[in-house]
Coordinates of C-alpha atoms in Angstrom, one line a residue:
Chain K
M1 CA -41.2 -41.0 323.7
S2 CA -39.5 -39.4 320.8
A3 CA -41.3 -37.8 317.6
L4 CA -40.5 -36.1 313.9
E5 CA -42.1 -32.8 313.3
V6 CA -42.3 -32.9 309.7
V7 CA -40.9 -29.5 307.9
A8 CA -40.9 -30.7 304.7
T9 CA -42.0 -33.4 302.2
G10 CA -40.5 -33.0 299.1
A11 CA -42.3 -33.8 296.0
L12 CA -44.5 -36.5 298.1
T13 CA -43.4 -38.8 301.2
T14 CA -45.6 -41.7 302.3
P15 CA -45.5 -43.7 304.8
Q16 CA -44.8 -47.0 303.4
D17 CA -44.2 -50.7 304.8
L18 CA -44.0 -54.2 303.8
G19 CA -47.6 -53.9 302.3
R20 CA -51.0 -55.7 302.6
P21 CA -50.6 -58.9 299.9
G22 CA -53.1 -61.5 299.7
L23 CA -56.5 -58.4 300.3
A24 CA -56.3 -58.5 295.8
G25 CA -59.5 -60.7 296.0
L26 CA -61.2 -57.5 297.6
G27 CA -60.0 -55.2 294.6
V28 CA -56.8 -54.2 297.4
A29 CA -53.1 -54.4 295.5
E30 CA -50.0 -55.3 297.7
S31 CA -49.0 -51.5 297.6
G32 CA -45.9 -50.8 300.6
A33 CA -42.2 -49.6 299.7
L34 CA -41.3 -49.8 295.7
D35 CA -38.2 -51.2 297.0
P36 CA -38.8 -53.6 299.6
G37 CA -35.4 -54.2 299.9
A38 CA -33.4 -51.0 300.7
L39 CA -36.7 -50.4 303.5
R40 CA -34.9 -53.4 305.2
L41 CA -31.9 -52.7 305.1
A42 CA -32.6 -49.2 306.3
N43 CA -34.3 -51.3 308.9
R44 CA -31.6 -53.1 309.8
L45 CA -29.2 -49.6 310.2
V46 CA -31.1 -48.8 313.0
G47 CA -31.7 -52.2 314.8
N48 CA -35.4 -52.7 313.8
A49 CA -37.0 -55.5 312.7
E50 CA -36.9 -55.4 308.9
D51 CA -41.0 -54.8 308.4
V52 CA -41.0 -51.9 310.7
T53 CA -42.6 -48.7 309.0
G54 CA -40.7 -46.1 307.3
L55 CA -41.1 -43.1 304.8
E56 CA -40.6 -43.3 301.0
V57 CA -38.9 -40.1 299.8
T58 CA -39.8 -38.9 296.1
L59 CA -36.7 -37.2 294.7
G60 CA -35.2 -35.9 298.2
G61 CA -36.4 -32.7 300.0
L62 CA -37.9 -33.9 303.1
A63 CA -36.4 -32.2 306.4
L64 CA -37.7 -33.3 309.7
R65 CA -37.7 -31.8 313.1
A66 CA -36.4 -34.3 316.1
R67 CA -38.3 -33.7 319.2
G68 CA -35.8 -35.8 321.8
E69 CA -33.8 -37.9 320.2
V70 CA -33.8 -40.1 317.4
L71 CA -31.6 -42.4 315.3
L72 CA -32.5 -42.2 311.6
A73 CA -30.9 -44.7 308.1
V74 CA -31.2 -43.3 304.7
T75 CA -31.0 -45.5 301.4
G76 CA -32.0 -45.9 297.9
A77 CA -31.3 -43.1 296.0
P78 CA -28.3 -41.3 297.0
V79 CA -29.4 -38.2 298.8
D80 CA -27.3 -35.8 300.9
V81 CA -28.4 -36.0 304.6
T82 CA -27.9 -32.6 306.5
V83 CA -28.2 -32.1 310.6
A84 CA -28.7 -28.9 311.3
T85 CA -28.0 -28.3 315.3
S86 CA -28.0 -24.6 317.4
A87 CA -24.0 -25.9 316.4
G88 CA -23.1 -25.9 312.6
R89 CA -24.6 -28.7 310.3
R90 CA -23.3 -31.6 309.4
T91 CA -23.9 -33.7 306.4
H92 CA -23.5 -37.4 306.0
G93 CA -24.4 -39.9 303.1
V94 CA -26.8 -43.3 302.9
G95 CA -26.9 -46.0 304.3
A96 CA -25.1 -45.4 307.3
A97 CA -27.3 -44.7 311.1
V98 CA -26.9 -40.8 311.4
S99 CA -28.1 -39.7 315.1
V100 CA -30.6 -36.3 314.7
P101 CA -30.3 -34.9 318.3
D102 CA -33.1 -33.2 320.3
G103 CA -34.7 -29.8 318.6
A104 CA -32.2 -30.7 316.0
E105 CA -33.7 -30.7 311.6
V106 CA -33.1 -33.5 309.6
R107 CA -33.1 -32.6 305.7
L108 CA -32.3 -34.4 302.9
G109 CA -30.8 -33.4 299.9
S110 CA -32.1 -33.8 295.5
P111 CA -30.6 -37.5 294.6
G112 CA -27.8 -37.3 291.9
A113 CA -29.5 -40.7 290.5
G114 CA -32.3 -42.1 291.0
L115 CA -35.7 -40.9 292.2
R116 CA -36.9 -42.1 295.8
S117 CA -35.1 -42.9 298.8
W118 CA -36.1 -44.4 302.2
V119 CA -36.0 -43.5 305.9
A120 CA -36.1 -46.0 308.5
V121 CA -36.7 -44.5 312.5
R122 CA -35.6 -46.8 315.1
G123 CA -38.5 -47.6 316.4
G124 CA -40.5 -46.7 313.9
V125 CA -42.6 -43.9 313.1
D126 CA -46.2 -44.5 314.6
V127 CA -49.2 -44.2 311.6
D128 CA -53.2 -45.5 311.4
R129 CA -52.5 -49.3 309.6
P130 CA -55.6 -49.0 307.7
L131 CA -56.0 -53.1 306.5
G132 CA -53.2 -54.7 308.9
S133 CA -50.5 -51.7 307.1
A134 CA -49.3 -48.2 307.6
S135 CA -48.8 -48.6 303.7
T136 CA -50.0 -45.1 301.6
D137 CA -51.8 -46.9 298.4
V138 CA -52.1 -43.6 296.0
L139 CA -54.3 -45.4 293.9
A140 CA -56.7 -47.4 296.8
G141 CA -57.1 -43.6 299.0
L142 CA -55.7 -45.7 302.1
G143 CA -52.7 -44.5 304.3
A144 CA -52.2 -40.6 303.5
P145 CA -49.2 -38.6 302.2
L146 CA -47.3 -36.1 304.7
A147 CA -47.9 -33.1 305.2
P148 CA -46.2 -30.4 306.2
G149 CA -47.0 -29.8 310.2
D150 CA -47.7 -33.5 310.9
V151 CA -46.1 -34.7 313.6
L152 CA -44.8 -39.3 314.0
E153 CA -44.5 -40.4 317.3
V154 CA -42.1 -43.1 317.1
G155 CA -42.6 -46.4 318.7
P156 CA -40.1 -48.2 321.6
P157 CA -36.7 -49.0 320.2
P158 CA -36.2 -52.2 320.0
D159 CA -34.6 -54.7 322.7
D160 CA -31.9 -55.0 319.4
A161 CA -29.0 -52.0 319.6
P162 CA -28.1 -51.2 315.9
P163 CA -25.4 -52.3 314.5
A164 CA -22.1 -51.4 314.5
L165 CA -21.7 -51.5 310.5
D166 CA -20.7 -47.7 310.0
Q167 CA -21.5 -48.2 306.3
A168 CA -23.5 -50.7 304.1
P169 CA -22.7 -50.6 300.3
L170 CA -25.1 -49.4 298.5
A171 CA -26.0 -50.3 294.8
T172 CA -26.3 -46.5 292.8
P173 CA -29.2 -46.1 290.6
T174 CA -28.5 -45.6 287.0
D175 CA -28.9 -42.6 285.9
G176 CA -28.7 -43.7 281.9
T177 CA -31.1 -46.5 280.3
V178 CA -33.0 -48.5 282.9
V179 CA -32.9 -52.1 281.3
L180 CA -36.0 -54.2 283.0
R181 CA -36.5 -57.9 282.3
V182 CA -40.2 -59.3 281.2
V183 CA -41.4 -62.1 280.6
L184 CA -43.4 -62.2 277.7
G185 CA -47.6 -62.6 278.0
P186 CA -50.2 -63.1 279.5
R187 CA -52.0 -61.0 276.0
D188 CA -48.3 -60.9 273.7
D189 CA -50.6 -62.6 271.7
W190 CA -52.7 -58.9 270.7
F191 CA -49.8 -57.3 268.9
T192 CA -47.8 -57.2 266.2
D193 CA -44.1 -58.8 265.7
D194 CA -43.3 -55.6 265.2
A195 CA -45.1 -54.2 268.6
L196 CA -42.8 -57.1 270.5
A197 CA -39.4 -55.7 269.0
A198 CA -40.6 -52.6 269.7
L199 CA -40.3 -53.2 273.3
R200 CA -36.4 -53.4 273.5
R201 CA -36.3 -50.2 271.7
P202 CA -36.1 -46.7 274.3
W203 CA -39.4 -45.5 275.9
T204 CA -38.9 -42.5 277.7
V205 CA -40.3 -42.4 281.4
D206 CA -43.9 -39.8 281.3
A207 CA -43.9 -36.6 284.1
R208 CA -47.3 -38.4 284.8
S209 CA -45.8 -41.6 286.6
N210 CA -46.1 -42.6 290.5
R211 CA -46.7 -44.8 292.8
V212 CA -49.5 -46.3 290.2
G213 CA -47.7 -47.0 287.4
L214 CA -44.6 -45.7 285.3
R215 CA -45.9 -44.3 281.7
L216 CA -44.1 -45.4 279.1
D217 CA -43.8 -42.5 275.9
G218 CA -42.8 -43.8 272.4
P219 CA -44.1 -45.0 269.2
A220 CA -47.8 -47.0 270.3
L221 CA -48.0 -50.3 269.9
E222 CA -49.9 -51.9 267.4
R223 CA -52.0 -54.9 267.7
S224 CA -52.7 -57.8 265.7
P225 CA -55.3 -57.4 262.9
A226 CA -57.3 -60.3 265.2
Y227 CA -57.4 -58.0 268.1
A228 CA -58.0 -54.3 266.0
D229 CA -61.1 -53.5 267.8
A230 CA -61.2 -56.3 270.6
E231 CA -62.5 -55.6 273.8
L232 CA -60.9 -57.9 276.5
P233 CA -62.6 -59.1 279.4
S234 CA -61.2 -57.4 282.8
E235 CA -58.8 -59.2 284.1
G236 CA -56.4 -59.8 287.7
T237 CA -53.1 -57.9 286.8
V238 CA -49.8 -58.2 288.8
A239 CA -46.7 -54.9 289.9
G240 CA -44.7 -55.2 287.0
A241 CA -47.7 -55.2 284.4
V242 CA -47.2 -53.6 281.0
Q243 CA -50.6 -52.9 279.9
V244 CA -51.2 -51.2 277.0
A245 CA -53.5 -48.5 276.9
A246 CA -56.5 -47.7 274.1
N247 CA -54.0 -45.5 272.6
G248 CA -51.0 -47.8 272.0
L249 CA -48.5 -46.4 274.5
P250 CA -47.7 -49.1 277.7
V251 CA -47.9 -48.7 281.0
L252 CA -46.3 -50.5 283.8
F253 CA -47.7 -50.9 287.4
L254 CA -45.9 -50.1 290.3
A255 CA -47.3 -51.4 293.5
D256 CA -49.9 -49.7 294.2
H257 CA -51.7 -51.3 290.5
P258 CA -55.6 -51.5 289.7
V259 CA -56.0 -55.4 290.9
T260 CA -58.4 -55.4 287.8
G261 CA -57.9 -53.9 284.0
G262 CA -59.5 -54.4 280.4
Y263 CA -56.6 -53.2 278.8
P264 CA -54.5 -56.0 277.3
V265 CA -51.3 -56.9 279.4
V266 CA -47.9 -57.3 276.6
A267 CA -45.5 -58.4 279.2
C268 CA -44.9 -58.4 282.8
V269 CA -41.3 -57.1 284.6
V270 CA -40.0 -59.7 286.8
T271 CA -40.3 -58.9 290.5
E272 CA -36.4 -58.4 291.4
D273 CA -35.9 -55.4 288.9
L274 CA -39.4 -53.9 290.0
P275 CA -37.2 -51.6 292.3
L276 CA -34.8 -50.4 289.3
A277 CA -38.3 -49.1 287.3
A278 CA -39.4 -47.5 290.6
Q279 CA -35.5 -45.7 290.6
A280 CA -37.3 -43.8 286.4
V281 CA -36.6 -40.4 286.7
P282 CA -39.2 -38.8 284.2
G283 CA -37.2 -38.2 280.9
Q284 CA -35.3 -41.3 281.5
E285 CA -35.5 -44.0 279.1
V286 CA -36.5 -47.9 280.2
R287 CA -35.8 -50.5 277.4
F288 CA -37.5 -54.4 278.4
R289 CA -35.1 -57.6 277.8
T290 CA -37.3 -60.1 277.0
V291 CA -36.4 -63.2 279.8
K292 CA -38.2 -66.9 280.2
G293 CA -41.0 -67.1 282.1
P294 CA -42.0 -70.1 284.4
R295 CA -43.1 -73.5 283.1
L296 CA -46.5 -73.4 282.2
P297 CA -48.9 -76.5 280.8
Chain M
M3 CA -57.8 -74.3 281.1
R4 CA -55.3 -72.1 279.2
W5 CA -52.4 -70.7 281.6
R6 CA -51.1 -67.9 280.7
P7 CA -47.4 -66.3 282.2
C8 CA -47.8 -62.7 284.0
G9 CA -44.0 -62.2 285.0
D10 CA -42.6 -64.8 286.8
A11 CA -44.4 -65.5 290.2
A12 CA -47.9 -65.6 288.6
A13 CA -50.3 -66.4 285.8
L14 CA -53.9 -66.7 285.1
A15 CA -56.0 -69.7 284.4
E16 CA -57.7 -68.8 281.2
V17 CA -61.7 -70.8 280.7
D18 CA -64.5 -70.6 278.8
D19 CA -67.1 -68.7 280.2
L20 CA -67.6 -66.8 284.3
D21 CA -69.4 -69.7 286.1
T22 CA -66.4 -72.0 285.2
V23 CA -63.8 -69.0 286.1
L24 CA -65.8 -68.8 290.2
R25 CA -66.2 -72.9 290.0
L26 CA -61.9 -73.0 289.5
H27 CA -62.2 -70.3 292.3
A28 CA -63.7 -72.1 294.7
A29 CA -61.9 -75.5 294.2
V30 CA -58.7 -73.3 295.1
A31 CA -60.4 -71.4 297.8
A32 CA -60.7 -74.9 299.1
A33 CA -57.2 -75.8 298.6
R34 CA -56.1 -73.0 300.2
E35 CA -57.9 -73.9 303.1
A36 CA -56.9 -77.4 303.5
G37 CA -52.9 -76.5 303.4
A38 CA -52.7 -77.7 299.5
L39 CA -51.6 -74.4 297.5
P40 CA -48.8 -73.2 300.0
G41 CA -46.8 -70.7 297.6
V42 CA -50.1 -68.5 296.8
V43 CA -50.0 -65.1 298.2
D44 CA -52.9 -63.8 296.0
V45 CA -55.9 -65.1 293.9
V46 CA -58.2 -62.6 292.2
P47 CA -61.1 -64.2 290.3
A48 CA -62.6 -62.0 287.3
A49 CA -65.1 -62.6 284.0
R50 CA -62.9 -65.2 282.4
T51 CA -59.8 -65.4 284.2
L52 CA -58.1 -66.9 287.6
L53 CA -54.9 -65.1 288.3
V54 CA -53.2 -67.1 291.0
R55 CA -49.7 -64.7 292.1
C56 CA -47.1 -66.3 294.6
A57 CA -43.9 -66.1 296.6
S58 CA -42.0 -67.5 293.6
S59 CA -41.0 -69.4 290.4
S60 CA -41.0 -72.5 291.9
S61 CA -44.3 -71.9 294.5
L62 CA -46.2 -71.1 290.8
E63 CA -45.3 -74.1 288.9
Q64 CA -45.8 -76.4 291.7
T65 CA -49.4 -74.1 291.9
V66 CA -50.4 -75.1 288.9
E67 CA -49.1 -78.0 288.3
S68 CA -51.5 -78.8 291.7
V69 CA -54.5 -76.8 290.0
A70 CA -54.4 -78.7 287.5
R71 CA -55.9 -81.7 289.0
L72 CA -58.5 -80.3 291.0
S73 CA -62.0 -81.3 290.8
L74 CA -64.1 -78.5 290.2
P75 CA -67.4 -78.3 291.8
D76 CA -70.2 -78.8 290.0
A77 CA -72.2 -75.5 290.8
V78 CA -71.0 -72.4 292.6
P79 CA -71.2 -72.3 296.2
T80 CA -73.5 -69.8 296.8
A81 CA -73.2 -67.6 300.1
S82 CA -76.6 -67.8 302.8
E83 CA -76.4 -64.3 303.2
E84 CA -78.7 -61.4 301.6
V85 CA -77.6 -58.0 301.4
T86 CA -80.1 -55.5 301.1
I87 CA -79.2 -52.0 299.0
E88 CA -81.1 -49.5 299.1
V89 CA -81.2 -47.3 295.4
A90 CA -83.2 -44.2 294.3
Y91 CA -83.2 -45.1 290.7
D92 CA -82.1 -41.6 289.6
G93 CA -79.6 -42.3 287.5
E94 CA -78.3 -39.9 284.6
D95 CA -78.6 -43.3 282.0
L96 CA -82.1 -44.4 283.0
T97 CA -83.2 -43.6 279.4
D98 CA -80.5 -45.0 277.6
V99 CA -81.0 -48.5 279.2
A100 CA -84.6 -48.8 278.5
G101 CA -83.8 -48.0 275.5
H102 CA -81.2 -50.9 274.5
L103 CA -83.4 -52.8 276.1
D104 CA -86.5 -52.0 274.2
C105 CA -88.5 -51.5 277.7
D106 CA -90.1 -48.3 279.9
V107 CA -88.1 -47.1 283.2
T108 CA -90.2 -48.3 285.1
E109 CA -89.4 -52.3 283.6
V110 CA -85.8 -51.3 284.1
V111 CA -86.3 -50.4 287.9
R112 CA -88.7 -53.9 288.1
R113 CA -85.9 -55.7 286.7
H114 CA -83.1 -55.0 288.3
T115 CA -85.1 -55.0 291.9
A116 CA -86.9 -58.8 291.3
T117 CA -83.2 -59.9 289.9
T118 CA -81.3 -62.0 292.8
W119 CA -78.0 -61.0 292.3
R120 CA -75.0 -62.7 293.3
V121 CA -71.4 -60.5 293.7
A122 CA -68.6 -63.0 291.6
F123 CA -65.9 -61.0 291.8
T124 CA -64.3 -57.8 293.3
G125 CA -61.9 -55.2 290.6
F126 CA -61.8 -51.7 289.4
A127 CA -61.2 -50.3 292.7
P128 CA -61.6 -51.3 296.7
G129 CA -64.8 -52.8 297.0
F130 CA -66.6 -52.9 293.8
G131 CA -68.6 -55.9 293.9
Y132 CA -69.2 -57.7 290.2
L133 CA -72.4 -58.6 290.7
V134 CA -74.4 -61.5 288.5
P135 CA -78.4 -61.9 288.0
V136 CA -78.8 -65.3 289.3
L137 CA -80.3 -67.0 287.0
V138 CA -82.3 -70.3 286.5
D139 CA -81.4 -72.5 283.4
G140 CA -82.7 -70.8 280.6
D141 CA -83.5 -67.1 281.8
A142 CA -82.3 -64.6 279.2
H143 CA -80.4 -62.0 282.1
P144 CA -83.0 -59.4 282.7
L145 CA -80.4 -56.7 281.7
E146 CA -77.3 -57.0 279.6
V147 CA -76.7 -53.5 278.5
P148 CA -73.2 -52.1 276.5
R149 CA -70.8 -50.0 278.2
R150 CA -71.2 -46.0 278.4
P151 CA -69.3 -45.7 274.5
E152 CA -67.3 -42.7 277.0
S153 CA -66.8 -43.2 280.3
R154 CA -67.5 -40.4 282.7
T155 CA -64.7 -39.1 284.5
R156 CA -66.1 -38.7 287.9
V157 CA -69.1 -40.8 289.1
P158 CA -70.0 -40.1 292.7
V159 CA -70.2 -42.2 295.6
G160 CA -72.9 -45.1 295.6
A161 CA -73.7 -44.7 291.9
V162 CA -75.6 -48.3 290.8
G163 CA -74.5 -49.2 287.3
L164 CA -75.0 -51.3 284.3
A165 CA -72.2 -52.9 281.8
G166 CA -71.9 -56.3 279.7
E167 CA -73.6 -58.9 281.8
F168 CA -72.9 -57.6 285.4
S169 CA -74.1 -54.5 288.0
G170 CA -72.3 -52.7 290.7
V171 CA -72.5 -50.3 293.0
Y172 CA -69.4 -47.8 293.1
P173 CA -67.4 -47.4 296.4
R174 CA -65.7 -44.3 296.5
V175 CA -65.4 -41.6 293.4
S176 CA -63.6 -42.7 290.6
P177 CA -64.0 -42.5 286.7
G178 CA -66.3 -45.3 285.1
G179 CA -68.0 -46.0 282.1
W180 CA -70.9 -47.8 283.9
Q181 CA -74.5 -47.3 282.5
L182 CA -76.1 -45.0 285.8
I183 CA -79.2 -46.1 287.1
G184 CA -79.5 -44.9 290.0
S185 CA -77.8 -44.5 293.9
T186 CA -78.1 -45.7 297.6
T187 CA -76.5 -44.2 300.4
T188 CA -75.6 -47.8 301.8
P189 CA -72.0 -47.9 301.6
T190 CA -69.8 -50.3 300.7
W191 CA -66.6 -49.8 301.7
D192 CA -65.6 -49.3 304.8
V193 CA -61.7 -49.8 305.8
D194 CA -63.0 -49.4 309.7
R195 CA -65.3 -52.6 309.0
D196 CA -64.6 -56.3 308.7
P197 CA -64.5 -57.4 306.1
P198 CA -63.8 -53.8 304.4
A199 CA -66.4 -55.0 301.5
L200 CA -70.0 -55.0 301.8
L201 CA -70.1 -56.8 299.1
T202 CA -67.9 -60.2 299.6
P203 CA -67.7 -62.5 296.8
G204 CA -70.2 -65.3 296.8
A205 CA -73.1 -63.1 298.9
R206 CA -76.5 -62.4 297.3
V207 CA -77.8 -59.2 296.8
R208 CA -80.7 -57.2 296.4
F209 CA -81.8 -54.4 295.7
R210 CA -85.0 -52.4 296.9
E211 CA -86.4 -49.4 295.6
V212 CA -86.5 -45.5 297.9
G213 CA -87.9 -42.7 297.3
R214 CA -85.7 -39.7 296.2

């Protein structure tokens, strides 16, 4: 069986699959790849089932040495995928299957735009699956990020051959302002009209952002007088929730979010736009655009 | 019941009190078991709300209609199993708690160990159960105290605390604002156990004092 030796991890590399839905009642968030579509595509490019465990790489910099030949594909933020053998190096792009011969080293460069890339390996990487998923949940402490020296066993190849496709078209993350659609609520009534209008202004992504949430910097959101000193009994939250902490600054919850929270959530980003939020780089601008929510009684 | 949207595929049902939340949760759980709410992915009960998360916007709209038609049980079902947690009452806030309740430390320990608690819901961290006293009609809450004015940055594993109407045990090291009254060596979260949480919603809990 082939394997991958971790040479370097970049800022953070975690094993991810499609997460562990349905455990929120136990206090465990769904977790999983922050762009599930990108992980699914990477898996398809190497002939895997879409939910096979891959690697989520933050800001490039992952380097792996192959033991036995390995076929992999990278999606998400565009990076150079360089394969170095004794015969020289060859650079590939994202969105295509790349063969890494036995003993060769494959290295991901820094993304030109966006923050996170996903690596699928034909056969998948074999890591522990606490509570039924290989996903690392950095808040709940489930699974673990990769460290240099780790050896990832590669699973048996699937029956399907990799597709004949050369290059899958990928959307490149914007390096301008990220616009995210939100549905107001559940606690928009805790805030002034000015605060709700301020959601449309540009917010700056703070460097302390991670898989738990995107911390946003800007003018503090003001509470309406009726709720100025109110304390919210803890309530369930979702990925995409824009929670406003005591200092008035919003945190946009991502996949490893706390399952309940005691600060009001002013609005929630729609599911489809969460992968865009996952590509926002510290310092980049984010704006919210209000859309109509589901029909509720 | 008032519905509040949480994005495109989830909503909070807001009700008057914890008891109604738990009865609504019981009704939703029974309906899911019977296959009546197929689009539901997650249900999270909390102090005044039940979060219902679905696979899509349309399944949320259908689910909300179905949930509005459910009839709630008269009383919250309680599990027959009883979990015993051994506690050394050596918490840093024990004296403050006694002060809030206008009694002495021995009385705080007596009330905590004499009360049968029930796991109302889980949240905050994996395996953190929010425990409420099982009260007979008219009984006053024996141990209602405010949160600490400032949150601690590090609460140790196994710390036993009180806040508002709840008691709880910290499953892992975390920040926390609860009043700490003791500590236990009983693990409340173990991913290799099924279920991983010792304190599951509905379970009854008793605390027993052990030496420090």
